[in-house]
């Protein structure tokens, strides 16, 4: 089936739940529904505007509060942290999908764990097991070492805690900014018996289902965005779905040679008329994070310049793209002045023609973002 770029944009916006203002309702349950629908919400350390896990949820839940996510993680225990293509919040229903990854890491540590002294690792696990959940600040008897890289800690216990996390032995039971509280996984979730790990086929099927749910129209590259599964098994699984009629091949305007697929119901559904909603998005929003696909469908490729030397930046340190309806219209370099309780616009770049009326609409959304930024929790 041939699909125009205009329809492809609307299909993806509907899949991302950015075509209506309040698709998930309000309160902690809305945050849970959003995470379950999106499959993951990325976590990031940059706090110039708002940490992206809060920003992504706020973009889809107008009345979102940071405490809603804290409740899900620490009280309801219905989300957990682990690695997709980056550190992220995931729905607890998906824990079995990541158990194989955790077990592989125990055998072959790849993340910050290959150089952890086994004695330090055992000591830290004994401390948590006997004394309960703790943060790195609760450990003050480390013999400090030199950093191996910029983001490392001088405390050997931090690397040991991280290794326990990657191994799945420890879970992050609470988070205050970037300060994490670690707890034994089975004690945090109250498990007497761990869930059974997913099979390779179950992991693959979930990967395809999640992409279809959040993108509408998919390619092999867009499906593999969060997990680098082998291309061969993925291609065969897609072909099997096509043969039984579960997927329809799609010819996308301007990308006719790129194999893509969608569910028939997605293509047959009546597309919502453009409501002209304004969204000031995080650069890590799922709609923006797949740079190549966003460029293919929207004609916009986000340039993230936080790690670019200032003299070489084109737009700014932490620019946010502005989506109006189904078009990216502006790029804003923003900064939150928390002491002054205001949002600063350091630079405004039009991606389209721009107008005074459009600027006024974007400024209304900036005021809404500012109120969220300075609101106390």
Coordinates of C-alpha atoms in Angstrom, one line a residue:
X1 CA 0.0 0.0 0.0
X2 CA 1.3 3.4 -0.9
X3 CA 1.3 6.0 1.9
X4 CA 1.9 9.7 1.6
X5 CA 4.3 11.5 3.9
X6 CA 1.4 13.6 5.3
X7 CA -0.4 10.4 6.3
X8 CA 2.8 8.9 7.6
X9 CA 3.2 11.9 9.9
X10 CA -0.3 11.6 11.2
X11 CA 0.1 7.9 11.7
X12 CA 3.3 8.3 13.7
X13 CA 1.8 11.2 15.8
X14 CA -1.2 9.0 16.6
X15 CA 1.1 6.1 17.6
X16 CA 3.1 8.5 19.8
X17 CA -0.1 9.9 21.3
X18 CA 0.9 13.4 20.3
X19 CA -2.2 14.1 18.2
X20 CA -4.4 14.9 21.3
X21 CA -3.7 16.9 24.4
X22 CA -4.5 14.4 27.1
X23 CA -4.4 10.9 25.7
X24 CA -3.6 9.1 29.0
X25 CA -5.7 11.0 31.5
X26 CA -4.1 12.3 34.7
X27 CA -2.4 11.1 37.8
X28 CA 0.0 8.2 38.5
X29 CA -2.1 5.9 36.4
X30 CA -1.7 8.1 33.4
X31 CA 2.1 7.9 33.8
X32 CA 1.8 4.1 34.0
X33 CA -0.3 3.9 30.9
X34 CA 2.1 6.2 29.0
X35 CA 5.1 4.1 29.9
X36 CA 3.3 0.9 29.0
X37 CA 2.3 2.3 25.7
X38 CA 5.6 3.9 24.8
X39 CA 7.5 0.8 26.0
X40 CA 10.2 2.9 27.7
X41 CA 10.9 6.4 28.8
X42 CA 14.6 7.4 28.5
X43 CA 16.5 8.8 31.5
X44 CA 19.2 11.4 31.1
X45 CA 21.4 13.4 33.4
X46 CA 21.2 16.8 31.7
X47 CA 19.1 19.2 33.7
X48 CA 19.3 22.4 31.8
X49 CA 15.5 22.4 31.2
X50 CA 14.0 19.3 32.6
X51 CA 15.3 15.7 32.8
X52 CA 14.0 14.0 29.8
X53 CA 12.0 11.3 31.6
X54 CA 9.8 13.9 33.1
X55 CA 9.7 16.0 30.0
X56 CA 8.6 13.1 27.8
X57 CA 5.7 12.2 30.2
X58 CA 4.7 15.9 30.6
X59 CA 4.4 16.2 26.8
X60 CA 1.7 13.6 26.9
X61 CA 0.2 14.2 30.3
X62 CA -0.6 17.9 30.8
X63 CA -1.2 17.5 34.5
X64 CA 1.8 15.3 35.1
X65 CA 3.7 15.6 38.4
X66 CA 7.2 14.3 39.0
X67 CA 5.9 12.6 42.1
X68 CA 3.7 10.4 39.9
X69 CA 6.8 8.7 38.5
X70 CA 8.4 8.4 41.9
X71 CA 5.2 6.7 43.1
X72 CA 5.3 4.1 40.3
X73 CA 8.9 3.3 41.0
X74 CA 9.1 3.2 44.8
X75 CA 5.5 2.5 46.0
X76 CA 3.5 0.8 43.3
X77 CA 6.8 -0.8 41.9
X78 CA 5.1 -1.0 38.6
X79 CA 8.1 0.3 36.6
X80 CA 11.8 -0.5 36.8
X81 CA 15.0 0.9 35.4
X82 CA 17.2 -0.9 32.9
X83 CA 19.0 -0.4 29.6
X84 CA 17.2 -0.2 26.2
X85 CA 19.3 1.9 23.8
X86 CA 19.9 4.0 26.9
X87 CA 19.0 3.9 30.6
X88 CA 15.2 4.0 30.8
X89 CA 12.1 3.4 32.8
X90 CA 10.3 0.3 31.7
X91 CA 6.9 -1.3 32.7
X92 CA 7.4 -4.2 35.2
X93 CA 5.5 -6.5 32.8
X94 CA 8.6 -6.3 30.6
X95 CA 11.0 -7.5 33.2
X96 CA 11.2 -11.1 31.8
X97 CA 12.3 -9.6 28.5
X98 CA 15.4 -8.2 30.1
X99 CA 16.3 -11.1 32.3
X100 CA 18.3 -12.8 29.5
X101 CA 20.3 -9.6 29.1
X102 CA 21.0 -9.5 32.9
X103 CA 22.1 -13.1 32.9
X104 CA 24.4 -12.6 30.0
X105 CA 25.9 -9.6 31.8
X106 CA 26.7 -11.8 34.8
X107 CA 28.7 -14.1 32.6
X108 CA 30.3 -11.4 30.4
X109 CA 30.2 -7.9 32.0
X110 CA 30.2 -5.1 29.4
X111 CA 28.9 -2.1 31.3
X112 CA 30.8 -0.6 34.2
X113 CA 31.7 -3.9 35.8
X114 CA 34.6 -5.6 34.0
X115 CA 37.1 -4.1 36.4
X116 CA 35.2 -4.3 39.6
X117 CA 37.2 -6.2 42.3
X118 CA 35.2 -9.3 43.2
X119 CA 35.9 -8.6 46.9
X120 CA 34.4 -5.1 46.5
X121 CA 31.4 -6.6 44.8
X122 CA 30.7 -9.2 47.5
X123 CA 31.2 -6.6 50.2
X124 CA 28.7 -4.2 48.7
X125 CA 26.1 -7.0 48.2
X126 CA 26.5 -8.1 51.8
X127 CA 26.0 -4.5 53.0
X128 CA 22.7 -4.2 51.1
X129 CA 21.6 -7.7 52.1
X130 CA 22.2 -7.0 55.8
X131 CA 21.5 -3.3 56.1
X132 CA 18.8 -2.7 53.5
X133 CA 18.6 -0.3 50.6
X134 CA 21.3 2.3 50.3
X135 CA 22.8 5.1 48.1
X136 CA 26.4 5.6 47.3
X137 CA 26.4 8.4 49.9
X138 CA 25.7 5.8 52.6
X139 CA 29.1 4.2 51.9
X140 CA 31.8 6.2 53.5
X141 CA 34.6 3.6 54.1
X142 CA 35.9 3.4 50.5
X143 CA 39.5 3.7 49.8
X144 CA 39.3 6.3 47.0
X145 CA 40.9 5.5 43.6
X146 CA 41.7 7.5 40.5
X147 CA 38.9 8.0 38.0
X148 CA 39.2 5.9 34.8
X149 CA 36.9 8.3 32.8
X150 CA 34.9 11.5 33.2
X151 CA 31.7 9.9 34.5
X152 CA 33.4 7.5 36.8
X153 CA 33.4 7.7 40.6
X154 CA 36.4 7.6 42.9
X155 CA 34.5 5.2 45.1
X156 CA 35.0 1.5 44.2
X157 CA 31.6 0.8 45.8
X158 CA 29.8 2.8 43.1
X159 CA 31.2 0.6 40.4
X160 CA 30.2 -2.5 42.5
X161 CA 26.6 -1.1 42.9
X162 CA 26.4 -0.5 39.1
X163 CA 27.6 -4.0 38.4
X164 CA 24.9 -5.4 40.7
X165 CA 22.4 -3.3 38.8
X166 CA 23.5 -4.5 35.3
X167 CA 23.5 -8.1 36.6
X168 CA 19.9 -7.7 37.8
X169 CA 20.9 -8.6 41.4
X170 CA 20.2 -5.0 42.5
X171 CA 17.3 -2.7 41.4
X172 CA 17.0 1.0 41.7
X173 CA 14.2 1.3 44.3
X174 CA 14.1 5.2 44.4
X175 CA 15.7 8.1 42.5
X176 CA 16.2 11.7 43.6
X177 CA 17.6 13.5 40.7
X178 CA 20.6 11.4 39.7
X179 CA 21.0 9.9 43.3
X180 CA 19.9 6.3 43.1
X181 CA 18.9 4.0 45.9
X182 CA 19.8 0.4 45.4
X183 CA 17.9 -2.6 46.8
X184 CA 18.0 -6.4 46.3
X185 CA 15.8 -7.0 43.4
X186 CA 13.7 -9.8 44.9
X187 CA 13.3 -7.8 48.1
X188 CA 12.3 -4.6 46.3
X189 CA 9.6 -6.4 44.3
X190 CA 8.6 -8.8 47.0
X191 CA 9.4 -11.8 44.9
X192 CA 9.6 -15.3 46.4
X193 CA 10.2 -16.6 42.9
X194 CA 11.6 -14.7 40.0
X195 CA 9.6 -14.5 36.8
X196 CA 10.7 -16.8 34.0
X197 CA 13.0 -15.2 31.4
X198 CA 11.6 -14.6 28.0
X199 CA 12.7 -16.7 25.1
X200 CA 14.5 -15.2 22.1
X201 CA 11.4 -15.5 20.1
X202 CA 9.3 -13.6 22.8
X203 CA 11.9 -10.9 22.9
X204 CA 11.8 -10.6 19.1
X205 CA 8.0 -10.5 18.9
X206 CA 7.9 -7.9 21.6
X207 CA 10.4 -5.7 19.7
X208 CA 8.2 -5.9 16.6
X209 CA 4.9 -5.3 18.5
X210 CA 6.4 -2.3 20.4
X211 CA 7.6 -0.7 17.2
X212 CA 4.2 -1.2 15.5
X213 CA 2.4 0.3 18.5
X214 CA 4.6 3.4 18.8
X215 CA 5.5 4.0 15.2
X216 CA 2.6 2.7 13.1
X217 CA 4.7 2.1 10.0
X218 CA 8.0 0.4 10.7
X219 CA 11.3 -0.7 9.0
X220 CA 13.9 -3.1 10.1
X221 CA 16.1 -0.2 11.3
X222 CA 13.3 1.5 13.2
X223 CA 12.3 -1.8 14.9
X224 CA 15.9 -2.4 16.0
X225 CA 16.3 1.1 17.4
X226 CA 16.1 0.1 21.1
X227 CA 17.8 -3.3 20.9
X228 CA 20.3 -4.5 18.3
X229 CA 18.7 -7.9 17.5
X230 CA 20.2 -9.8 14.6
X231 CA 18.8 -8.7 11.3
X232 CA 18.3 -12.2 9.9
X233 CA 15.8 -13.5 12.6
X234 CA 14.0 -10.1 12.6
X235 CA 13.6 -10.2 8.8
X236 CA 12.3 -13.8 8.9
X237 CA 9.8 -12.9 11.7
X238 CA 8.5 -10.0 9.7
X239 CA 8.2 -12.2 6.5
X240 CA 6.2 -14.7 8.5
X241 CA 3.7 -12.0 9.7
X242 CA 3.3 -10.8 6.1
X243 CA 2.6 -14.4 4.9
X244 CA -0.2 -14.8 7.4
X245 CA -1.6 -11.4 6.7
X246 CA -0.7 -9.7 10.0
X247 CA 1.5 -7.1 8.3
X248 CA 1.0 -5.2 5.0
X249 CA 4.0 -4.0 3.0
X250 CA 4.1 -0.2 2.7
X251 CA 5.5 2.0 0.0
X252 CA 6.3 5.3 1.6
X253 CA 6.3 8.5 -0.5
X254 CA 9.9 9.5 -1.1
X255 CA 11.3 6.2 0.3
X256 CA 9.8 3.7 -2.2
X257 CA 12.9 1.4 -2.1
X258 CA 13.0 1.1 1.7
X259 CA 11.0 -2.0 2.9
X260 CA 8.4 -1.0 5.4
X261 CA 5.3 -2.6 7.0
X262 CA 2.2 -1.7 9.0
X263 CA -0.8 -3.5 10.4
X264 CA -3.9 -3.3 8.1
X265 CA -5.9 -1.7 11.0
X266 CA -3.3 1.1 11.2
X267 CA -3.7 1.9 7.5
X268 CA -7.5 1.5 7.5
X269 CA -8.1 3.7 10.6
X270 CA -9.5 7.1 10.0
X271 CA -6.8 9.7 10.6
X272 CA -7.5 12.5 13.0
X273 CA -7.6 15.9 11.4
X274 CA -4.7 18.1 12.4
X275 CA -5.5 19.8 15.7
X276 CA -2.6 22.1 15.4
X277 CA -1.3 21.2 18.9
X278 CA 2.0 22.8 20.0
X279 CA 4.5 20.6 21.6
X280 CA 7.9 21.8 22.9
X281 CA 9.6 18.4 22.9
X282 CA 12.7 16.9 24.6
X283 CA 15.5 16.1 22.2
X284 CA 15.2 12.6 23.6
X285 CA 11.5 12.3 22.9
X286 CA 10.8 9.0 21.0
X287 CA 9.5 11.1 18.1
X288 CA 12.8 12.9 17.8
X289 CA 15.3 10.3 19.1
X290 CA 15.2 8.2 15.9
X291 CA 17.1 11.0 13.9
X292 CA 17.0 9.3 10.5
X293 CA 13.4 8.2 10.7
X294 CA 12.3 11.6 11.9
X295 CA 14.1 13.2 8.9
X296 CA 12.5 10.7 6.5
X297 CA 8.9 11.3 7.7
X298 CA 9.0 14.9 9.0
X299 CA 11.9 16.3 7.0
X300 CA 13.6 17.3 10.2
X301 CA 16.8 15.9 11.8
X302 CA 17.6 17.0 15.3
X303 CA 21.1 18.3 15.9
X304 CA 22.2 17.6 19.5
X305 CA 25.0 20.0 20.4
X306 CA 25.5 19.6 24.1
X307 CA 28.8 17.8 23.5
X308 CA 29.9 20.1 20.7
X309 CA 32.5 22.9 21.6
X310 CA 30.6 26.2 22.0
X311 CA 32.4 27.8 19.1
X312 CA 31.2 25.1 16.7
X313 CA 27.6 25.0 17.8
X314 CA 25.0 26.0 15.2
X315 CA 21.9 26.3 17.4
X316 CA 22.8 26.0 21.1
X317 CA 23.8 23.8 23.9
X318 CA 20.4 22.1 24.6
X319 CA 17.9 23.0 21.9
X320 CA 14.3 21.8 21.9
X321 CA 12.4 21.2 18.7
X322 CA 8.9 22.7 18.5
X323 CA 6.2 20.6 16.8
X324 CA 3.1 22.4 15.6
X325 CA 0.4 20.1 14.3
X326 CA 2.5 17.7 12.1
X327 CA 5.4 20.1 11.3
X328 CA 8.5 21.0 13.1
X329 CA 8.4 24.8 13.0
X330 CA 11.1 26.1 15.4
X331 CA 14.2 25.2 17.4
X332 CA 14.6 26.9 20.8
X333 CA 17.8 27.1 23.0
X334 CA 16.2 27.3 26.4
X335 CA 17.5 27.3 30.0
X336 CA 15.7 27.2 33.3
X337 CA 16.6 29.9 35.8
X338 CA 15.5 28.0 38.9
X339 CA 16.5 30.8 41.3
X340 CA 14.5 33.4 39.4
X341 CA 11.7 30.9 38.7
X342 CA 11.6 31.6 35.0
X343 CA 12.4 29.9 31.6
X344 CA 15.0 31.8 29.5
X345 CA 14.9 31.8 25.7
X346 CA 18.5 32.1 24.7
X347 CA 17.9 31.7 21.0
X348 CA 14.9 31.2 18.7
X349 CA 15.5 29.6 15.3
X350 CA 12.6 29.2 12.8
X351 CA 12.7 26.0 10.8
X352 CA 9.8 27.2 8.6
X353 CA 8.6 30.7 7.6
X354 CA 7.4 31.7 11.1
X355 CA 4.9 34.4 11.9
X356 CA 3.8 36.6 14.8
X357 CA 0.7 34.5 15.3
X358 CA 2.7 31.2 15.3
X359 CA 5.2 32.7 17.7
X360 CA 2.4 33.7 20.1
X361 CA 1.1 30.1 20.1
X362 CA 4.5 28.7 20.8
X363 CA 5.0 31.3 23.6
X364 CA 1.7 30.1 25.2
X365 CA 3.2 26.6 25.3
X366 CA 6.5 27.9 26.7
X367 CA 4.5 29.5 29.6
X368 CA 3.0 26.1 30.3
X369 CA 6.4 24.5 30.3
X370 CA 7.7 27.3 32.6
X371 CA 4.9 26.6 35.1
X372 CA 5.8 23.0 35.1
X373 CA 9.5 23.8 35.5
X374 CA 9.1 26.0 38.5
X375 CA 6.4 24.1 40.2
X376 CA 7.4 22.6 43.6
X377 CA 7.1 18.9 44.2

